[in-house]
Amino acid sequence: MPVSNQQVTAHKFLKGLYRSDYYPDRVVDRGRDILLRLCARVEAERPADLAALYVLTQAATEEFNDLQAAFEEADSEIETVAREEIAEDFWFVAQAYGFTDADVEELIATRDW
């Protein structure tokens, strides 16, 4: 299911990571895809409240947990800059879908990076 939210389709996910040679584009692409799948799930499942949204965002966070190995294999890692960039994009997704009271730490509570 393609994403229909115009804010999301116009947004450049993980823009800061693409700007740096430290983060390989092929791995960052996988992170962008995680976020786009999250958006598609939000549109398909239409979470009724923050608790339901957190279930979706934390599942996507688990995918980023798994992506750490790909960063490491490419001599990179999810470090401070990447953590902040990823967290900001999770917050952006919540805002774009009307969850203005979302807590960014709760959105990514299952992270291990």
PDB file of C-alpha atoms in Angstrom:
ATOM      1  CA  MET A   1       0.000   0.000   0.000  1.00  0.00           C
ATOM      2  CA  PRO A   2       1.586   3.290  -1.027  1.00  0.00           C
ATOM      3  CA  VAL A   3       1.689   6.116   1.491  1.00  0.00           C
ATOM      4  CA  SER A   4      -0.847   8.850   0.800  1.00  0.00           C
ATOM      5  CA  ASN A   5      -0.076  11.431   3.499  1.00  0.00           C
ATOM      6  CA  GLN A   6       1.324  14.421   1.604  1.00  0.00           C
ATOM      7  CA  GLN A   7       3.541  15.520   4.487  1.00  0.00           C
ATOM      8  CA  VAL A   8       5.147  12.088   4.472  1.00  0.00           C
ATOM      9  CA  THR A   9       5.550  11.813   0.711  1.00  0.00           C
ATOM     10  CA  ALA A  10       7.286  15.213   0.656  1.00  0.00           C
ATOM     11  CA  HIS A  11       9.553  14.405   3.623  1.00  0.00           C
ATOM     12  CA  LYS A  12      13.175  13.349   3.123  1.00  0.00           C
ATOM     13  CA  PHE A  13      13.642  10.663   5.751  1.00  0.00           C
ATOM     14  CA  LEU A  14      17.089  10.340   7.358  1.00  0.00           C
ATOM     15  CA  LYS A  15      18.307  13.336   5.362  1.00  0.00           C
ATOM     16  CA  GLY A  16      21.220  13.985   7.698  1.00  0.00           C
ATOM     17  CA  LEU A  17      22.497  10.436   7.318  1.00  0.00           C
ATOM     18  CA  TYR A  18      22.440  10.670   3.540  1.00  0.00           C
ATOM     19  CA  ARG A  19      24.579  13.821   3.753  1.00  0.00           C
ATOM     20  CA  SER A  20      27.409  11.989   5.505  1.00  0.00           C
ATOM     21  CA  ASP A  21      29.756   9.492   3.908  1.00  0.00           C
ATOM     22  CA  TYR A  22      29.983   7.724   7.272  1.00  0.00           C
ATOM     23  CA  TYR A  23      26.546   6.172   6.709  1.00  0.00           C
ATOM     24  CA  PRO A  24      26.384   4.015   3.559  1.00  0.00           C
ATOM     25  CA  ASP A  25      23.399   4.935   1.409  1.00  0.00           C
ATOM     26  CA  ARG A  26      22.462   1.279   0.886  1.00  0.00           C
ATOM     27  CA  VAL A  27      22.037   0.840   4.638  1.00  0.00           C
ATOM     28  CA  VAL A  28      20.339   4.202   5.138  1.00  0.00           C
ATOM     29  CA  ASP A  29      17.936   3.204   2.343  1.00  0.00           C
ATOM     30  CA  ARG A  30      16.897   0.251   4.482  1.00  0.00           C
ATOM     31  CA  GLY A  31      16.235   2.603   7.408  1.00  0.00           C
ATOM     32  CA  ARG A  32      14.179   4.899   5.181  1.00  0.00           C
ATOM     33  CA  ASP A  33      12.193   1.856   4.051  1.00  0.00           C
ATOM     34  CA  ILE A  34      11.468   0.941   7.676  1.00  0.00           C
ATOM     35  CA  LEU A  35      10.020   4.403   8.245  1.00  0.00           C
ATOM     36  CA  LEU A  36       7.954   4.275   5.060  1.00  0.00           C
ATOM     37  CA  ARG A  37       6.580   0.853   6.043  1.00  0.00           C
ATOM     38  CA  LEU A  38       5.690   2.355   9.419  1.00  0.00           C
ATOM     39  CA  CYS A  39       3.752   5.117   7.647  1.00  0.00           C
ATOM     40  CA  ALA A  40       1.947   2.561   5.497  1.00  0.00           C
ATOM     41  CA  ARG A  41       0.995   0.590   8.619  1.00  0.00           C
ATOM     42  CA  VAL A  42      -0.279   3.738  10.350  1.00  0.00           C
ATOM     43  CA  GLU A  43      -2.437   4.506   7.325  1.00  0.00           C
ATOM     44  CA  ALA A  44      -3.698   0.933   7.028  1.00  0.00           C
ATOM     45  CA  GLU A  45      -4.320   0.266  10.727  1.00  0.00           C
ATOM     46  CA  ARG A  46      -5.331   3.792  11.775  1.00  0.00           C
ATOM     47  CA  PRO A  47      -4.285   3.564  15.429  1.00  0.00           C
ATOM     48  CA  ALA A  48      -7.007   5.006  17.642  1.00  0.00           C
ATOM     49  CA  ASP A  49      -4.724   6.334  20.356  1.00  0.00           C
ATOM     50  CA  LEU A  50      -1.112   6.792  21.404  1.00  0.00           C
ATOM     51  CA  ALA A  51      -0.892   3.306  22.898  1.00  0.00           C
ATOM     52  CA  ALA A  52      -1.811   1.790  19.532  1.00  0.00           C
ATOM     53  CA  LEU A  53       0.643   4.071  17.739  1.00  0.00           C
ATOM     54  CA  TYR A  54       3.415   3.081  20.148  1.00  0.00           C
ATOM     55  CA  VAL A  55       2.877  -0.577  19.283  1.00  0.00           C
ATOM     56  CA  LEU A  56       3.547   0.257  15.621  1.00  0.00           C
ATOM     57  CA  THR A  57       6.504   2.560  16.233  1.00  0.00           C
ATOM     58  CA  GLN A  58       8.144   0.180  18.656  1.00  0.00           C
ATOM     59  CA  ALA A  59       7.862  -2.640  16.108  1.00  0.00           C
ATOM     60  CA  ALA A  60       9.608  -0.384  13.592  1.00  0.00           C
ATOM     61  CA  THR A  61      12.220   0.413  16.232  1.00  0.00           C
ATOM     62  CA  GLU A  62      12.919  -3.310  16.521  1.00  0.00           C
ATOM     63  CA  GLU A  63      13.670  -3.299  12.796  1.00  0.00           C
ATOM     64  CA  PHE A  64      16.225  -0.543  13.384  1.00  0.00           C
ATOM     65  CA  ASN A  65      17.692  -2.680  16.175  1.00  0.00           C
ATOM     66  CA  ASP A  66      18.205  -5.431  13.602  1.00  0.00           C
ATOM     67  CA  LEU A  67      19.674  -2.934  11.122  1.00  0.00           C
ATOM     68  CA  GLN A  68      22.579  -2.185  13.466  1.00  0.00           C
ATOM     69  CA  ALA A  69      24.455  -5.216  12.173  1.00  0.00           C
ATOM     70  CA  ALA A  70      24.268  -3.911   8.605  1.00  0.00           C
ATOM     71  CA  PHE A  71      25.716  -0.575   9.722  1.00  0.00           C
ATOM     72  CA  GLU A  72      28.539  -2.353  11.538  1.00  0.00           C
ATOM     73  CA  GLU A  73      29.297  -4.563   8.525  1.00  0.00           C
ATOM     74  CA  ALA A  74      29.686  -1.343   6.518  1.00  0.00           C
ATOM     75  CA  ASP A  75      32.125   0.115   9.099  1.00  0.00           C
ATOM     76  CA  SER A  76      29.468   2.444  10.473  1.00  0.00           C
ATOM     77  CA  GLU A  77      27.124   2.409  13.443  1.00  0.00           C
ATOM     78  CA  ILE A  78      23.980   3.923  14.871  1.00  0.00           C
ATOM     79  CA  GLU A  79      25.724   6.467  17.063  1.00  0.00           C
ATOM     80  CA  THR A  80      24.652   9.842  18.465  1.00  0.00           C
ATOM     81  CA  VAL A  81      23.981  11.636  15.167  1.00  0.00           C
ATOM     82  CA  ALA A  82      22.123   8.666  13.714  1.00  0.00           C
ATOM     83  CA  ARG A  83      20.130   8.109  16.926  1.00  0.00           C
ATOM     84  CA  GLU A  84      18.949  11.709  16.908  1.00  0.00           C
ATOM     85  CA  GLU A  85      18.099  11.659  13.207  1.00  0.00           C
ATOM     86  CA  ILE A  86      16.134   8.419  13.531  1.00  0.00           C
ATOM     87  CA  ALA A  87      14.298   9.642  16.637  1.00  0.00           C
ATOM     88  CA  GLU A  88      13.377  12.911  14.902  1.00  0.00           C
ATOM     89  CA  ASP A  89      11.879  11.003  11.994  1.00  0.00           C
ATOM     90  CA  PHE A  90       9.815   8.810  14.315  1.00  0.00           C
ATOM     91  CA  TRP A  91       8.547  12.015  15.940  1.00  0.00           C
ATOM     92  CA  PHE A  92       7.828  13.462  12.484  1.00  0.00           C
ATOM     93  CA  VAL A  93       5.723  10.402  11.610  1.00  0.00           C
ATOM     94  CA  ALA A  94       3.686  10.781  14.802  1.00  0.00           C
ATOM     95  CA  GLN A  95       3.111  14.472  14.095  1.00  0.00           C
ATOM     96  CA  ALA A  96       2.220  13.869  10.441  1.00  0.00           C
ATOM     97  CA  TYR A  97      -0.553  11.505  11.501  1.00  0.00           C
ATOM     98  CA  GLY A  98      -1.985  13.811  14.150  1.00  0.00           C
ATOM     99  CA  PHE A  99      -0.380  12.366  17.267  1.00  0.00           C
ATOM    100  CA  THR A 100       0.901  15.717  18.510  1.00  0.00           C
ATOM    101  CA  ASP A 101       1.188  14.508  22.111  1.00  0.00           C
ATOM    102  CA  ALA A 102       3.477  11.601  21.247  1.00  0.00           C
ATOM    103  CA  ASP A 103       6.536  11.188  23.438  1.00  0.00           C
ATOM    104  CA  VAL A 104       9.598  10.558  21.295  1.00  0.00           C
ATOM    105  CA  GLU A 105      11.183   8.319  23.924  1.00  0.00           C
ATOM    106  CA  GLU A 106       8.050   6.182  24.052  1.00  0.00           C
ATOM    107  CA  LEU A 107       7.911   6.022  20.243  1.00  0.00           C
ATOM    108  CA  ILE A 108      11.326   4.326  20.243  1.00  0.00           C
ATOM    109  CA  ALA A 109      11.211   2.738  23.694  1.00  0.00           C
ATOM    110  CA  THR A 110      12.364  -0.654  22.409  1.00  0.00           C
ATOM    111  CA  ARG A 111      15.591   0.692  20.928  1.00  0.00           C
ATOM    112  CA  ASP A 112      18.943  -0.763  21.846  1.00  0.00           C
ATOM    113  CA  TRP A 113      21.047   1.809  20.015  1.00  0.00           C
TER     114      TRP A 113
END
